[in-house]
Tab-separated table of C-alpha atoms in Angstrom:
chain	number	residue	atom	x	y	z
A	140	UNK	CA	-73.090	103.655	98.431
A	141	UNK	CA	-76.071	104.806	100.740
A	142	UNK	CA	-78.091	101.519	99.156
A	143	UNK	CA	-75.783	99.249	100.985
A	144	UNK	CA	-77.019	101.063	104.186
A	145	UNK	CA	-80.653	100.011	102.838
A	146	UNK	CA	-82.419	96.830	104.014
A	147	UNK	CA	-84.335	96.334	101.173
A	148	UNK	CA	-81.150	96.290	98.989
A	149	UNK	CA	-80.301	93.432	101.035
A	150	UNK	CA	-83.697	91.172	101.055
A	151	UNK	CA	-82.943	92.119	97.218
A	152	UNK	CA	-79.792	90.731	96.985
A	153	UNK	CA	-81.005	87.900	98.829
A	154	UNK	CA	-83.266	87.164	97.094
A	155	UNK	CA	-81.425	86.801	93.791
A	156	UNK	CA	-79.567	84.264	95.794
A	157	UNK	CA	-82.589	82.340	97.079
A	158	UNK	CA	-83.741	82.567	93.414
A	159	UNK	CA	-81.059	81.391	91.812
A	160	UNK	CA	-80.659	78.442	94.146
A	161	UNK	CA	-83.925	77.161	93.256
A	162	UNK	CA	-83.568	77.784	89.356
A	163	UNK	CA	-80.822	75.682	89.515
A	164	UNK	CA	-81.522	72.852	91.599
A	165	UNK	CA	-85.107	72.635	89.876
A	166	UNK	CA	-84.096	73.112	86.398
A	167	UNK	CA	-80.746	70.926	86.285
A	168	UNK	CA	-82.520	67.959	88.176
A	169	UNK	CA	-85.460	68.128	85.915
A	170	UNK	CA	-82.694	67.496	83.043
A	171	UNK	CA	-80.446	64.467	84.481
A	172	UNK	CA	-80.985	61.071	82.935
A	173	UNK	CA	-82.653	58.720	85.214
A	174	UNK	CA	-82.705	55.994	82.501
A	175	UNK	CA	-81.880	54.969	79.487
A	176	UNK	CA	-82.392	56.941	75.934
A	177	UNK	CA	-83.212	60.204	74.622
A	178	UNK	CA	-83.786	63.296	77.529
A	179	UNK	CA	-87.300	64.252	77.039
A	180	UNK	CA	-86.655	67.992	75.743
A	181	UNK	CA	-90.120	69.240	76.716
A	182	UNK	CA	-89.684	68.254	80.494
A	183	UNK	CA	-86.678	69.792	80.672
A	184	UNK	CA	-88.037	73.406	79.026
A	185	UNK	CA	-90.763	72.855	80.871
A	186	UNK	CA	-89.059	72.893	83.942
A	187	UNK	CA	-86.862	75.860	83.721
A	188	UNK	CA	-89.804	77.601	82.531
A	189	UNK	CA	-92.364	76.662	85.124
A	190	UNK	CA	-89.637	77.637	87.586
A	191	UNK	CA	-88.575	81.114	86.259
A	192	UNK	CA	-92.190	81.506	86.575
A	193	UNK	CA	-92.536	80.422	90.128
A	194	UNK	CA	-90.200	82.657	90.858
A	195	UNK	CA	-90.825	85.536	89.414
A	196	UNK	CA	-94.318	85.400	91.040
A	197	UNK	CA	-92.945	84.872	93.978
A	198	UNK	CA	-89.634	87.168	94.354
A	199	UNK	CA	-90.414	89.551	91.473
A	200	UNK	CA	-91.840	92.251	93.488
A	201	UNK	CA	-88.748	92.020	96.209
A	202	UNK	CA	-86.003	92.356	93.696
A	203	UNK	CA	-87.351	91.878	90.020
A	204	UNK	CA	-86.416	88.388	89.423
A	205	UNK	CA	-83.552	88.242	87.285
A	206	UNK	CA	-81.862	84.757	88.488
A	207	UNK	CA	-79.530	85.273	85.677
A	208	UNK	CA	-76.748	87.666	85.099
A	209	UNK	CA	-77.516	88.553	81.748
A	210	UNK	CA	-81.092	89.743	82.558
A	211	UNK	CA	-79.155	91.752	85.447
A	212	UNK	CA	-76.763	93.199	82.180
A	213	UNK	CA	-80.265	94.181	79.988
A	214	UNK	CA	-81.188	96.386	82.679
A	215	UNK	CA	-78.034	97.669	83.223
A	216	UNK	CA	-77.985	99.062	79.653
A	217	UNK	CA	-81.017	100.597	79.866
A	218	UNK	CA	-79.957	102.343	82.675
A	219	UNK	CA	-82.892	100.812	84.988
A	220	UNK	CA	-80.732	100.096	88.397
A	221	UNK	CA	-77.432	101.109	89.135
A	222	UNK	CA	-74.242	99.783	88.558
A	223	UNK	CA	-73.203	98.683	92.313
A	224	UNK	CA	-76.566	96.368	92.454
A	225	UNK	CA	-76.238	95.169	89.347
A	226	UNK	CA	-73.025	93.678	90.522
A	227	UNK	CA	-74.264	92.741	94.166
A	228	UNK	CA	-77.127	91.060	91.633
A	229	UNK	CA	-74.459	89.172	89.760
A	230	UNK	CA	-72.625	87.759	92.416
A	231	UNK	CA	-75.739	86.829	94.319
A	232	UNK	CA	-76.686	85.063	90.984
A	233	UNK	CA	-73.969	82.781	90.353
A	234	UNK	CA	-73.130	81.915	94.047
A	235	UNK	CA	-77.026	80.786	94.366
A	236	UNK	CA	-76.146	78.787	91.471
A	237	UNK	CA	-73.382	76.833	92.496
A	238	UNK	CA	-75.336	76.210	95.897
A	239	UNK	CA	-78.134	74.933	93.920
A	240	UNK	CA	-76.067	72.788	91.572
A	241	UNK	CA	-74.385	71.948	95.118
A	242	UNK	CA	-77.660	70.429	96.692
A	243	UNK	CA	-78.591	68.593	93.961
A	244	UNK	CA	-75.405	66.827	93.729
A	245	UNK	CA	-75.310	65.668	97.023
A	246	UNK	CA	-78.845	64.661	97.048
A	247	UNK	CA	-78.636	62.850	93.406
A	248	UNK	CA	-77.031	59.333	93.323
A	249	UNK	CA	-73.441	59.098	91.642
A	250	UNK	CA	-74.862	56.729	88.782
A	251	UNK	CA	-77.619	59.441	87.823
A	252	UNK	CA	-75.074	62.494	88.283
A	253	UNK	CA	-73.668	62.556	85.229
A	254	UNK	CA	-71.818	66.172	83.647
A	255	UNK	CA	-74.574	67.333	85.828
A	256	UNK	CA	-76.472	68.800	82.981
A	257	UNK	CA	-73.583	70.416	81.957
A	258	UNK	CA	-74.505	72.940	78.907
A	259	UNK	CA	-72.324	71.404	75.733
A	260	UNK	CA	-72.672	72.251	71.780
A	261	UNK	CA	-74.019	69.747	70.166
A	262	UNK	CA	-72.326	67.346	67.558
A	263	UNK	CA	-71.457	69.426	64.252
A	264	UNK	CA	-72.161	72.402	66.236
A	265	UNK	CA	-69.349	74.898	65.573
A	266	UNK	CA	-68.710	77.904	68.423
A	267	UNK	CA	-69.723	80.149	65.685
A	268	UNK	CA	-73.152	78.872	65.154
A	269	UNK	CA	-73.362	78.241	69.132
A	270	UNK	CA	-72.994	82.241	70.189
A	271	UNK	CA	-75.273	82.888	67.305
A	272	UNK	CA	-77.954	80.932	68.952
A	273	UNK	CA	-77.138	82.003	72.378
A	274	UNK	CA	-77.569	85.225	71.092
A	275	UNK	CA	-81.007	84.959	69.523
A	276	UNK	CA	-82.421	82.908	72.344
A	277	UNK	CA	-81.542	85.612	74.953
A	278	UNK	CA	-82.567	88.391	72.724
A	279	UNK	CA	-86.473	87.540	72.673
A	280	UNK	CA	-86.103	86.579	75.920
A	281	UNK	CA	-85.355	89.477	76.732
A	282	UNK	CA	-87.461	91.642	75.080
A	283	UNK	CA	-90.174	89.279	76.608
A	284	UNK	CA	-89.000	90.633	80.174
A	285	UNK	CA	-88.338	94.033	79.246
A	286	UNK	CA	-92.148	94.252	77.528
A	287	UNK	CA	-93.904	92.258	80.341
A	288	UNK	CA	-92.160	94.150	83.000
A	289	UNK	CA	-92.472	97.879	81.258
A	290	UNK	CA	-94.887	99.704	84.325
A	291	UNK	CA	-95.233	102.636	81.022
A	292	UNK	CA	-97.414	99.674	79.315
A	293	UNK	CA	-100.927	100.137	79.162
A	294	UNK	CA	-103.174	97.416	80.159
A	295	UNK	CA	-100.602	94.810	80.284
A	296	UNK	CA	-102.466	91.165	79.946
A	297	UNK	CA	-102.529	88.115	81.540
A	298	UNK	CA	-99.770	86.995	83.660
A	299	UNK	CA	-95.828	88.579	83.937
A	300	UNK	CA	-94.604	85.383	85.373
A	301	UNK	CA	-96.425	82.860	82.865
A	302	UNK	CA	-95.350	85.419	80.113
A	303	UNK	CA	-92.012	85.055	81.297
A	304	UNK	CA	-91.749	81.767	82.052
A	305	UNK	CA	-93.096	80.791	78.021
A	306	UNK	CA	-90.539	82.779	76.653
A	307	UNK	CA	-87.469	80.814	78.308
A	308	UNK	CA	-89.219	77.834	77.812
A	309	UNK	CA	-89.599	78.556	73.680
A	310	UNK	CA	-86.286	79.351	74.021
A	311	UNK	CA	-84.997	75.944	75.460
A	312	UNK	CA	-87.456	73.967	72.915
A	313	UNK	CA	-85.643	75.291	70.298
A	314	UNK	CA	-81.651	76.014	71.558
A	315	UNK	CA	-81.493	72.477	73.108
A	316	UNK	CA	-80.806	70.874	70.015
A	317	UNK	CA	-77.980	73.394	69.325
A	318	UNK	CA	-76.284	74.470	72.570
A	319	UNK	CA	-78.379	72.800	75.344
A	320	UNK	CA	-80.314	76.201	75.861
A	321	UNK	CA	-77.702	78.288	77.807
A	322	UNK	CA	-79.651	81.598	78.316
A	323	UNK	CA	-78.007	82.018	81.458
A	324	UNK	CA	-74.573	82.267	82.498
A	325	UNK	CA	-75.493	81.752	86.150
A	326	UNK	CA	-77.126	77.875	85.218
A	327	UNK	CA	-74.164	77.209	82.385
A	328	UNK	CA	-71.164	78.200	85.203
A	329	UNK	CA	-72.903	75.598	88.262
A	330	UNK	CA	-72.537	72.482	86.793
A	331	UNK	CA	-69.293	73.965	85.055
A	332	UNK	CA	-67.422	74.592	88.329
A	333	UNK	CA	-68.798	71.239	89.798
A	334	UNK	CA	-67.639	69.489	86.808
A	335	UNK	CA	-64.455	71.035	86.131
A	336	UNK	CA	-65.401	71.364	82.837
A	337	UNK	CA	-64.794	74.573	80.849
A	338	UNK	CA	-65.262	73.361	77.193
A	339	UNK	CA	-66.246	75.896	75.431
A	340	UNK	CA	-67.699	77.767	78.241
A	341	UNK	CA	-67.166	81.280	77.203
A	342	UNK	CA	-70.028	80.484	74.834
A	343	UNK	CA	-72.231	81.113	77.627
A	344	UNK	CA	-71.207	84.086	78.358
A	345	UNK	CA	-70.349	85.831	75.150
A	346	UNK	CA	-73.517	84.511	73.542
A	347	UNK	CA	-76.376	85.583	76.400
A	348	UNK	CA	-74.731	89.073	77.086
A	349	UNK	CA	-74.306	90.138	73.134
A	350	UNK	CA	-77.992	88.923	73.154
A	351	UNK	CA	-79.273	90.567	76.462
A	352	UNK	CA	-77.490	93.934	75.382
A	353	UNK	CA	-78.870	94.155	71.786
A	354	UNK	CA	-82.425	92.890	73.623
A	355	UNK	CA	-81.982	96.114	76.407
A	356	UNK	CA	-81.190	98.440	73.212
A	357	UNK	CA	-83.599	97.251	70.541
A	358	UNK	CA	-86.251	97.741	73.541
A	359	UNK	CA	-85.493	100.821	75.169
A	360	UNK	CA	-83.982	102.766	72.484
A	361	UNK	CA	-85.628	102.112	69.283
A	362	UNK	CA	-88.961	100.382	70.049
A	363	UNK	CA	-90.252	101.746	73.140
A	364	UNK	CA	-87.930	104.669	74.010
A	365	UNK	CA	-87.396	105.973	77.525
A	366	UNK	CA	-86.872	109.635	77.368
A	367	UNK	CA	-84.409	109.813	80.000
A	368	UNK	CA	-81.247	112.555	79.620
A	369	UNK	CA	-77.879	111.308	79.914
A	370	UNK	CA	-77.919	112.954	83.268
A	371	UNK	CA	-81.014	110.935	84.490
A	372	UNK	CA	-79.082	107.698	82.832
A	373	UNK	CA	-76.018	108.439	85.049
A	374	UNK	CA	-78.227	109.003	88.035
A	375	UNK	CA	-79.391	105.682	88.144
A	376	UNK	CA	-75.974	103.809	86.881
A	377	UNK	CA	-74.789	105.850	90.299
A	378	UNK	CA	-77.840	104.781	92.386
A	379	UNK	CA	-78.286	108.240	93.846
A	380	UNK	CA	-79.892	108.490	96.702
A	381	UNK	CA	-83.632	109.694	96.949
A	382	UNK	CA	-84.377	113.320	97.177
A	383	UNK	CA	-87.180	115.825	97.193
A	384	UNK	CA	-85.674	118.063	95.254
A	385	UNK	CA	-88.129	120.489	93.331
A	386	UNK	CA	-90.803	117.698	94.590
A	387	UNK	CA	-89.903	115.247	92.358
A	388	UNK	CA	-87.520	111.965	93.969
A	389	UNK	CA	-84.618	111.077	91.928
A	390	UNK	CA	-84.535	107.587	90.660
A	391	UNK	CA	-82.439	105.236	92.880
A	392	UNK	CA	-81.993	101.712	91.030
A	393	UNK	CA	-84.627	100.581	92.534
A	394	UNK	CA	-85.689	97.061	90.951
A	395	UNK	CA	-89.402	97.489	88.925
A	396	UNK	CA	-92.258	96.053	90.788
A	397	UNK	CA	-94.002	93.362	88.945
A	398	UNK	CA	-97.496	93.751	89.101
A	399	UNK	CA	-98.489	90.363	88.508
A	400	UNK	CA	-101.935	89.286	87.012
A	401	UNK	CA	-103.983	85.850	86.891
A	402	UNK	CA	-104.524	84.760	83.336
């Protein structure tokens, strides 16, 4: 517990929140219907990629830059932060979600509103096919963050945000058709709550944390191991605190710091 004595846990957990916020309001408003016809599917993956990006290059050094619970759930598995910020991470997550979705209702005009860009399977669409999607579009998204963000990777190119921000976007270019490109529990659950709508909401839960897991495991385990022991795995799940100990500190949780290049 001595991490919620820490002040960086807390600009951390903040900003996740901040994060979040701006995922939201950014990525749903880029996706309501302002007129007539079809929604322009390459503005809206655009948008949620371009601002994943932002924001990793901007809050990925303070507290990783999940802004999504099943990122937060990846890491978990792999035993990279402990299981008391994870939470704190979660929670901070969806409740900048809902305050994002929040704003841009009361800033968007009642006849442009809509389901709020509510996440829905589409026609002929069973719940089936809709996890199995969910579940492949987390999985390389994950991987993509787990590969960009790997400080064991040797002469890592280009840019960790762009490289970030290109995998959700492939991700919505192709699950839009199918499930409206959850990917993220935290951006599926805003508009939900707002909405009152829970239609097949589990979807976008089940679907993004199968896929996040099995992203965490293919990664860590199989194609890049970590050689951690089970004792160094429970050390971090506890967030132990920093010691010397035989000059070497024990691992705390601590989010990874991206180290961001230009392209």
């Amino acid at each position: 517990m001595w991490e919620l004595r820490s002040a960086s846990f807390w600009r951390a957990i903040f900003a996740e929140f901040f994060a979040s916020l701006f995922y939201v309001f950014f990525g749903l408003g880029a996706s309501l219907r302002w007129a007539p016809g079809p929604l322009h599917v390459l503005q809206v993956a655009l948008a949620f990629g371009l601002a994943l990006a932002t924001l990793v290059q901007a809050v990925g050094h303070i507290s990783g830059a999940h802004v999504n619970p099943a990122v937060t759930f990846a890491f978990l598995v792999g035993s990279q932060m402990s299981l008391l910020r994870a939470i704190c991470y979660m929670v901070a997550q969806l409740l900048g979600a809902v305050a994002g979705a929040a704003v841009l209702y009361s800033v968007t005009p009642p006849a442009v509103r809509g389901n709020l860009a509510l996440n829905t399977l589409r026609p002929g669409v069973s719940v089936g096919q809709a996890t199995i999607v969910e579940i492949f579009l987390t999985l390389q998204f994950v991987l993509c963050i787990f590969a960009t963000y790997d400080e064991r990777r040797n002469g890592r190119l280009g840019s960790v945000a762009l490289a970030v921000g290109f995998s959700l976007t492939l991700g919505h270019l192709f699950g839009m058709y199918y499930t409206g490109a959850g990917m993220n529990p935290a951006r599926s659950f805003a508009p939900a709550i707002l909405t009152r709508n829970f239609t097949n909401h589990w979807v976008y839960w089940v679907g993004p944390v199968i896929g996040a897991g099995l992203g965490s495991l293919l990664y860590d385990f199989l194609l890049f191991p970590r050689l951690k022991s089970v004792s160094e795995r429970l050390s971090i799940l506890k967030g132990s605190r920093p010691s010397e100990s035989n000059g070497q500190p024990e691992v705390t949780g601590e989010p990874v710091e991206l180290k961001t290049q230009a392209l």
